[in-house]
Amino acid sequence: MDKRQLYDRLAPLYDLLDLPFEYIRYRPMRPVMFEGISGAILDAGVGTGRNMPFYPDGGQMTGIDLSPSMIVRAGRRRNTLGRHVELLEMSVLDTSFPDAHFDAVIATFLFCVLDDEHQLPALRELARICTPGGEVRILEYALSDNPLRRRIMKLWAPWVRRVYGAAFDRDTGQYISEAGLELVETRFLYKDIIKLIVARPVAAV
């Protein structure tokens, strides 16, 4: 089953399955993703629209997702919240946006879903569509260095892969430079298992 089919099937249950993690872990981090940014902003891998309550006022928001069923769910949340967001069914590996189209790109738990061979192409695409002065902000899982925490994550890993097609150990940061990005910041937002990566496109010489 490919990722589009997987998330089409998962869409009706996604928010319910994620509910405990959303309120215990994720919700406090979402505002951080949008601090200090404005203008044209892409929410890459918008999912069911969990980021929408935290979109900056006045931002020109666009959300993309590979799954049409997730886009439908995001549309319902958009309408409920009264947000102005353009929602498009689109792969992050090959968008139709022009070069340097967005002032900022946000990817929340997107790269843990992308297979290893898709990490670099996705980062290159985000670098292409972000302005040289803008930022690409990625929120992702990492395997903990704490022995007990790491063991628990490895026990969860087969279920996470089966249900979400995701992994805890993608190590997206290793591709930053090769993708045409320069690393600005890396820091953990939840213990040592959820980290924020901030990068900027390298201006062409």
PDB file of C-alpha atoms in Angstrom:
ATOM      1  CA  MET A   1       0.000   0.000   0.000  1.00  0.00           C
ATOM      2  CA  ASP A   2       1.465   3.398  -0.946  1.00  0.00           C
ATOM      3  CA  LYS A   3       1.378   6.411   1.366  1.00  0.00           C
ATOM      4  CA  ARG A   4      -1.592   8.010  -0.399  1.00  0.00           C
ATOM      5  CA  GLN A   5      -3.707   4.891   0.079  1.00  0.00           C
ATOM      6  CA  LEU A   6      -2.488   4.479   3.641  1.00  0.00           C
ATOM      7  CA  TYR A   7      -3.498   7.992   4.667  1.00  0.00           C
ATOM      8  CA  ASP A   8      -6.762   7.881   2.755  1.00  0.00           C
ATOM      9  CA  ARG A   9      -7.705   4.898   4.900  1.00  0.00           C
ATOM     10  CA  LEU A  10      -6.300   6.459   8.062  1.00  0.00           C
ATOM     11  CA  ALA A  11      -7.927   9.887   7.632  1.00  0.00           C
ATOM     12  CA  PRO A  12     -11.261   9.155   9.420  1.00  0.00           C
ATOM     13  CA  LEU A  13      -9.395   7.851  12.486  1.00  0.00           C
ATOM     14  CA  TYR A  14      -6.304  10.037  12.401  1.00  0.00           C
ATOM     15  CA  ASP A  15      -7.347  12.711  14.900  1.00  0.00           C
ATOM     16  CA  LEU A  16      -8.741  10.120  17.288  1.00  0.00           C
ATOM     17  CA  LEU A  17      -5.592   7.985  17.203  1.00  0.00           C
ATOM     18  CA  ASP A  18      -3.402  11.042  17.701  1.00  0.00           C
ATOM     19  CA  LEU A  19      -5.552  12.688  20.376  1.00  0.00           C
ATOM     20  CA  PRO A  20      -3.501  11.776  23.495  1.00  0.00           C
ATOM     21  CA  PHE A  21      -0.232  12.764  21.804  1.00  0.00           C
ATOM     22  CA  GLU A  22      -1.761  15.964  20.415  1.00  0.00           C
ATOM     23  CA  TYR A  23      -2.644  17.357  23.821  1.00  0.00           C
ATOM     24  CA  ILE A  24       0.232  15.900  25.849  1.00  0.00           C
ATOM     25  CA  ARG A  25       3.056  16.528  23.391  1.00  0.00           C
ATOM     26  CA  TYR A  26       2.262  18.249  20.121  1.00  0.00           C
ATOM     27  CA  ARG A  27      -0.069  21.140  20.869  1.00  0.00           C
ATOM     28  CA  PRO A  28       2.434  23.193  22.922  1.00  0.00           C
ATOM     29  CA  MET A  29       4.976  22.904  20.083  1.00  0.00           C
ATOM     30  CA  ARG A  30       2.796  24.042  17.215  1.00  0.00           C
ATOM     31  CA  PRO A  31       2.895  27.785  18.025  1.00  0.00           C
ATOM     32  CA  VAL A  32       6.711  27.619  18.002  1.00  0.00           C
ATOM     33  CA  MET A  33       6.617  26.575  14.359  1.00  0.00           C
ATOM     34  CA  PHE A  34       5.030  29.893  13.380  1.00  0.00           C
ATOM     35  CA  GLU A  35       6.842  32.323  15.678  1.00  0.00           C
ATOM     36  CA  GLY A  36       8.240  35.344  13.863  1.00  0.00           C
ATOM     37  CA  ILE A  37       7.197  34.396  10.328  1.00  0.00           C
ATOM     38  CA  SER A  38       4.804  36.141   7.972  1.00  0.00           C
ATOM     39  CA  GLY A  39       3.920  36.494   4.315  1.00  0.00           C
ATOM     40  CA  ALA A  40       3.338  33.468   2.097  1.00  0.00           C
ATOM     41  CA  ILE A  41       3.631  30.312   4.211  1.00  0.00           C
ATOM     42  CA  LEU A  42       3.369  26.665   3.179  1.00  0.00           C
ATOM     43  CA  ASP A  43       2.155  23.991   5.585  1.00  0.00           C
ATOM     44  CA  ALA A  44       3.705  20.954   3.886  1.00  0.00           C
ATOM     45  CA  GLY A  45       1.931  17.767   4.875  1.00  0.00           C
ATOM     46  CA  VAL A  46      -1.024  19.667   6.295  1.00  0.00           C
ATOM     47  CA  GLY A  47      -2.802  16.449   7.275  1.00  0.00           C
ATOM     48  CA  THR A  48      -6.111  17.159   9.007  1.00  0.00           C
ATOM     49  CA  GLY A  49      -5.076  20.764   9.684  1.00  0.00           C
ATOM     50  CA  ARG A  50      -3.864  20.496  13.275  1.00  0.00           C
ATOM     51  CA  ASN A  51      -1.585  23.519  12.752  1.00  0.00           C
ATOM     52  CA  MET A  52      -4.405  25.798  11.636  1.00  0.00           C
ATOM     53  CA  PRO A  53      -5.273  27.336  15.036  1.00  0.00           C
ATOM     54  CA  PHE A  54      -1.697  28.604  15.228  1.00  0.00           C
ATOM     55  CA  TYR A  55      -1.334  30.136  11.778  1.00  0.00           C
ATOM     56  CA  PRO A  56      -0.114  33.746  12.051  1.00  0.00           C
ATOM     57  CA  ASP A  57      -2.686  36.460  11.523  1.00  0.00           C
ATOM     58  CA  GLY A  58      -2.362  37.943   8.068  1.00  0.00           C
ATOM     59  CA  GLY A  59      -0.299  35.051   6.712  1.00  0.00           C
ATOM     60  CA  GLN A  60      -1.038  33.913   3.180  1.00  0.00           C
ATOM     61  CA  MET A  61      -1.476  30.259   4.031  1.00  0.00           C
ATOM     62  CA  THR A  62      -1.287  27.239   1.750  1.00  0.00           C
ATOM     63  CA  GLY A  63      -1.530  23.618   2.856  1.00  0.00           C
ATOM     64  CA  ILE A  64      -0.618  20.596   0.769  1.00  0.00           C
ATOM     65  CA  ASP A  65      -1.036  16.886   1.343  1.00  0.00           C
ATOM     66  CA  LEU A  66      -0.648  13.745  -0.736  1.00  0.00           C
ATOM     67  CA  SER A  67      -3.920  12.288   0.560  1.00  0.00           C
ATOM     68  CA  PRO A  68      -7.222  13.667  -0.783  1.00  0.00           C
ATOM     69  CA  SER A  69      -9.035  12.316   2.283  1.00  0.00           C
ATOM     70  CA  MET A  70      -6.717  14.248   4.590  1.00  0.00           C
ATOM     71  CA  ILE A  71      -7.318  17.379   2.525  1.00  0.00           C
ATOM     72  CA  VAL A  72     -11.063  16.910   2.990  1.00  0.00           C
ATOM     73  CA  ARG A  73     -10.561  16.706   6.764  1.00  0.00           C
ATOM     74  CA  ALA A  74      -8.346  19.783   6.698  1.00  0.00           C
ATOM     75  CA  GLY A  75     -11.041  21.615   4.732  1.00  0.00           C
ATOM     76  CA  ARG A  76     -13.602  20.865   7.418  1.00  0.00           C
ATOM     77  CA  ARG A  77     -11.256  22.205  10.094  1.00  0.00           C
ATOM     78  CA  ARG A  78     -10.569  25.296   7.995  1.00  0.00           C
ATOM     79  CA  ASN A  79     -14.287  25.988   7.683  1.00  0.00           C
ATOM     80  CA  THR A  80     -14.907  25.420  11.386  1.00  0.00           C
ATOM     81  CA  LEU A  81     -12.087  27.775  12.369  1.00  0.00           C
ATOM     82  CA  GLY A  82     -12.921  30.337   9.704  1.00  0.00           C
ATOM     83  CA  ARG A  83      -9.346  30.341   8.409  1.00  0.00           C
ATOM     84  CA  HIS A  84      -8.258  31.481   4.955  1.00  0.00           C
ATOM     85  CA  VAL A  85      -6.139  28.594   3.723  1.00  0.00           C
ATOM     86  CA  GLU A  86      -5.697  27.279   0.198  1.00  0.00           C
ATOM     87  CA  LEU A  87      -5.648  23.471   0.380  1.00  0.00           C
ATOM     88  CA  LEU A  88      -4.132  21.457  -2.456  1.00  0.00           C
ATOM     89  CA  GLU A  89      -3.632  17.754  -3.091  1.00  0.00           C
ATOM     90  CA  MET A  90       0.051  17.620  -3.951  1.00  0.00           C
ATOM     91  CA  SER A  91       3.216  15.628  -3.303  1.00  0.00           C
ATOM     92  CA  VAL A  92       6.022  17.362  -1.450  1.00  0.00           C
ATOM     93  CA  LEU A  93       8.434  15.569  -3.780  1.00  0.00           C
ATOM     94  CA  ASP A  94       7.192  17.458  -6.825  1.00  0.00           C
ATOM     95  CA  THR A  95       5.073  20.538  -6.219  1.00  0.00           C
ATOM     96  CA  SER A  96       3.827  22.865  -8.919  1.00  0.00           C
ATOM     97  CA  PHE A  97       4.928  26.050  -7.147  1.00  0.00           C
ATOM     98  CA  PRO A  98       7.400  28.478  -8.750  1.00  0.00           C
ATOM     99  CA  ASP A  99      10.916  28.916  -7.392  1.00  0.00           C
ATOM    100  CA  ALA A 100      11.175  31.052  -4.216  1.00  0.00           C
ATOM    101  CA  HIS A 101       7.388  31.195  -3.884  1.00  0.00           C
ATOM    102  CA  PHE A 102       7.087  31.016  -0.089  1.00  0.00           C
ATOM    103  CA  ASP A 103       8.551  33.152   2.671  1.00  0.00           C
ATOM    104  CA  ALA A 104       8.496  30.157   5.019  1.00  0.00           C
ATOM    105  CA  VAL A 105       7.810  26.432   4.800  1.00  0.00           C
ATOM    106  CA  ILE A 106       6.567  24.403   7.760  1.00  0.00           C
ATOM    107  CA  ALA A 107       6.718  20.597   7.896  1.00  0.00           C
ATOM    108  CA  THR A 108       5.260  19.067  11.063  1.00  0.00           C
ATOM    109  CA  PHE A 109       5.922  15.327  11.388  1.00  0.00           C
ATOM    110  CA  LEU A 110       6.111  15.019   7.611  1.00  0.00           C
ATOM    111  CA  PHE A 111       9.641  13.725   7.198  1.00  0.00           C
ATOM    112  CA  CYS A 112       9.194  10.812   9.593  1.00  0.00           C
ATOM    113  CA  VAL A 113       6.569   9.546   7.128  1.00  0.00           C
ATOM    114  CA  LEU A 114       8.820   9.933   4.074  1.00  0.00           C
ATOM    115  CA  ASP A 115      10.962   6.915   3.263  1.00  0.00           C
ATOM    116  CA  ASP A 116      14.737   7.344   3.384  1.00  0.00           C
ATOM    117  CA  GLU A 117      15.070   7.640  -0.396  1.00  0.00           C
ATOM    118  CA  HIS A 118      12.547  10.515  -0.410  1.00  0.00           C
ATOM    119  CA  GLN A 119      14.180  12.622   2.303  1.00  0.00           C
ATOM    120  CA  LEU A 120      16.679  14.423   0.085  1.00  0.00           C
ATOM    121  CA  PRO A 121      14.310  15.010  -2.880  1.00  0.00           C
ATOM    122  CA  ALA A 122      11.679  16.452  -0.508  1.00  0.00           C
ATOM    123  CA  LEU A 123      14.182  18.776   1.142  1.00  0.00           C
ATOM    124  CA  ARG A 124      15.440  19.931  -2.246  1.00  0.00           C
ATOM    125  CA  GLU A 125      11.896  20.737  -3.308  1.00  0.00           C
ATOM    126  CA  LEU A 126      11.234  22.722  -0.128  1.00  0.00           C
ATOM    127  CA  ALA A 127      14.518  24.579  -0.617  1.00  0.00           C
ATOM    128  CA  ARG A 128      13.526  25.398  -4.201  1.00  0.00           C
ATOM    129  CA  ILE A 129      10.135  26.877  -3.356  1.00  0.00           C
ATOM    130  CA  CYS A 130      11.332  28.869  -0.308  1.00  0.00           C
ATOM    131  CA  THR A 131      12.848  32.320  -0.718  1.00  0.00           C
ATOM    132  CA  PRO A 132      16.595  32.576   0.042  1.00  0.00           C
ATOM    133  CA  GLY A 133      15.803  34.808   3.020  1.00  0.00           C
ATOM    134  CA  GLY A 134      13.053  32.530   4.282  1.00  0.00           C
ATOM    135  CA  GLU A 135      13.080  29.522   6.566  1.00  0.00           C
ATOM    136  CA  VAL A 136      12.234  25.844   6.307  1.00  0.00           C
ATOM    137  CA  ARG A 137      11.100  24.608   9.722  1.00  0.00           C
ATOM    138  CA  ILE A 138      10.837  20.880  10.340  1.00  0.00           C
ATOM    139  CA  LEU A 139       9.417  19.206  13.441  1.00  0.00           C
ATOM    140  CA  GLU A 140      10.429  15.568  13.688  1.00  0.00           C
ATOM    141  CA  TYR A 141      10.988  12.592  15.950  1.00  0.00           C
ATOM    142  CA  ALA A 142      14.440  11.302  16.854  1.00  0.00           C
ATOM    143  CA  LEU A 143      15.468   8.154  18.693  1.00  0.00           C
ATOM    144  CA  SER A 144      16.226   9.037  22.301  1.00  0.00           C
ATOM    145  CA  ASP A 145      19.701   8.590  23.780  1.00  0.00           C
ATOM    146  CA  ASN A 146      18.076   7.639  27.065  1.00  0.00           C
ATOM    147  CA  PRO A 147      18.283   3.805  27.249  1.00  0.00           C
ATOM    148  CA  LEU A 148      14.804   3.268  28.695  1.00  0.00           C
ATOM    149  CA  ARG A 149      13.141   5.811  26.412  1.00  0.00           C
ATOM    150  CA  ARG A 150      14.962   4.413  23.399  1.00  0.00           C
ATOM    151  CA  ARG A 151      13.829   0.865  24.249  1.00  0.00           C
ATOM    152  CA  ILE A 152      10.209   2.006  24.528  1.00  0.00           C
ATOM    153  CA  MET A 153      10.428   3.800  21.179  1.00  0.00           C
ATOM    154  CA  LYS A 154      11.821   0.679  19.512  1.00  0.00           C
ATOM    155  CA  LEU A 155       8.958  -1.350  20.946  1.00  0.00           C
ATOM    156  CA  TRP A 156       6.495   1.159  19.470  1.00  0.00           C
ATOM    157  CA  ALA A 157       8.315   1.358  16.130  1.00  0.00           C
ATOM    158  CA  PRO A 158       6.646  -1.615  14.337  1.00  0.00           C
ATOM    159  CA  TRP A 159       3.171  -0.316  15.219  1.00  0.00           C
ATOM    160  CA  VAL A 160       4.061   3.221  14.118  1.00  0.00           C
ATOM    161  CA  ARG A 161       5.395   1.892  10.821  1.00  0.00           C
ATOM    162  CA  ARG A 162       2.345  -0.299  10.227  1.00  0.00           C
ATOM    163  CA  VAL A 163      -0.293   2.316  11.115  1.00  0.00           C
ATOM    164  CA  TYR A 164       1.387   5.545   9.964  1.00  0.00           C
ATOM    165  CA  GLY A 165       4.088   4.342   7.583  1.00  0.00           C
ATOM    166  CA  ALA A 166       6.453   6.345   9.776  1.00  0.00           C
ATOM    167  CA  ALA A 167       9.753   5.849  11.605  1.00  0.00           C
ATOM    168  CA  PHE A 168      11.490   7.488  14.554  1.00  0.00           C
ATOM    169  CA  ASP A 169      14.996   7.358  13.061  1.00  0.00           C
ATOM    170  CA  ARG A 170      14.869   9.179   9.722  1.00  0.00           C
ATOM    171  CA  ASP A 171      17.651  11.654  10.662  1.00  0.00           C
ATOM    172  CA  THR A 172      16.468  14.289   8.202  1.00  0.00           C
ATOM    173  CA  GLY A 173      19.174  16.721   9.323  1.00  0.00           C
ATOM    174  CA  GLN A 174      21.905  14.745   7.576  1.00  0.00           C
ATOM    175  CA  TYR A 175      20.531  15.852   4.188  1.00  0.00           C
ATOM    176  CA  ILE A 176      20.266  19.581   4.918  1.00  0.00           C
ATOM    177  CA  SER A 177      23.486  20.727   3.230  1.00  0.00           C
ATOM    178  CA  GLU A 178      23.127  18.446   0.194  1.00  0.00           C
ATOM    179  CA  ALA A 179      19.587  19.768  -0.325  1.00  0.00           C
ATOM    180  CA  GLY A 180      20.864  23.322  -0.792  1.00  0.00           C
ATOM    181  CA  LEU A 181      19.987  24.460   2.708  1.00  0.00           C
ATOM    182  CA  GLU A 182      22.090  25.860   5.525  1.00  0.00           C
ATOM    183  CA  LEU A 183      21.328  24.832   9.074  1.00  0.00           C
ATOM    184  CA  VAL A 184      20.211  27.687  11.312  1.00  0.00           C
ATOM    185  CA  GLU A 185      19.148  25.853  14.448  1.00  0.00           C
ATOM    186  CA  THR A 186      18.425  22.435  15.895  1.00  0.00           C
ATOM    187  CA  ARG A 187      16.819  22.037  19.304  1.00  0.00           C
ATOM    188  CA  PHE A 188      14.597  19.616  21.123  1.00  0.00           C
ATOM    189  CA  LEU A 189      11.090  20.746  22.006  1.00  0.00           C
ATOM    190  CA  TYR A 190      10.037  17.589  23.860  1.00  0.00           C
ATOM    191  CA  LYS A 191      12.637  15.714  25.923  1.00  0.00           C
ATOM    192  CA  ASP A 192      15.211  14.346  23.473  1.00  0.00           C
ATOM    193  CA  ILE A 193      12.727  12.784  21.067  1.00  0.00           C
ATOM    194  CA  ILE A 194      11.031  15.639  19.180  1.00  0.00           C
ATOM    195  CA  LYS A 195      13.265  18.240  17.615  1.00  0.00           C
ATOM    196  CA  LEU A 196      12.928  21.412  15.599  1.00  0.00           C
ATOM    197  CA  ILE A 197      15.209  21.871  12.606  1.00  0.00           C
ATOM    198  CA  VAL A 198      15.427  25.350  11.093  1.00  0.00           C
ATOM    199  CA  ALA A 199      17.228  25.856   7.768  1.00  0.00           C
ATOM    200  CA  ARG A 200      17.493  28.484   5.043  1.00  0.00           C
ATOM    201  CA  PRO A 201      17.948  28.057   1.302  1.00  0.00           C
ATOM    202  CA  VAL A 202      21.459  28.859   0.177  1.00  0.00           C
ATOM    203  CA  ALA A 203      21.402  31.786  -2.244  1.00  0.00           C
ATOM    204  CA  ALA A 204      22.778  30.990  -5.693  1.00  0.00           C
ATOM    205  CA  VAL A 205      26.185  32.562  -6.335  1.00  0.00           C
TER     206      VAL A 205
END
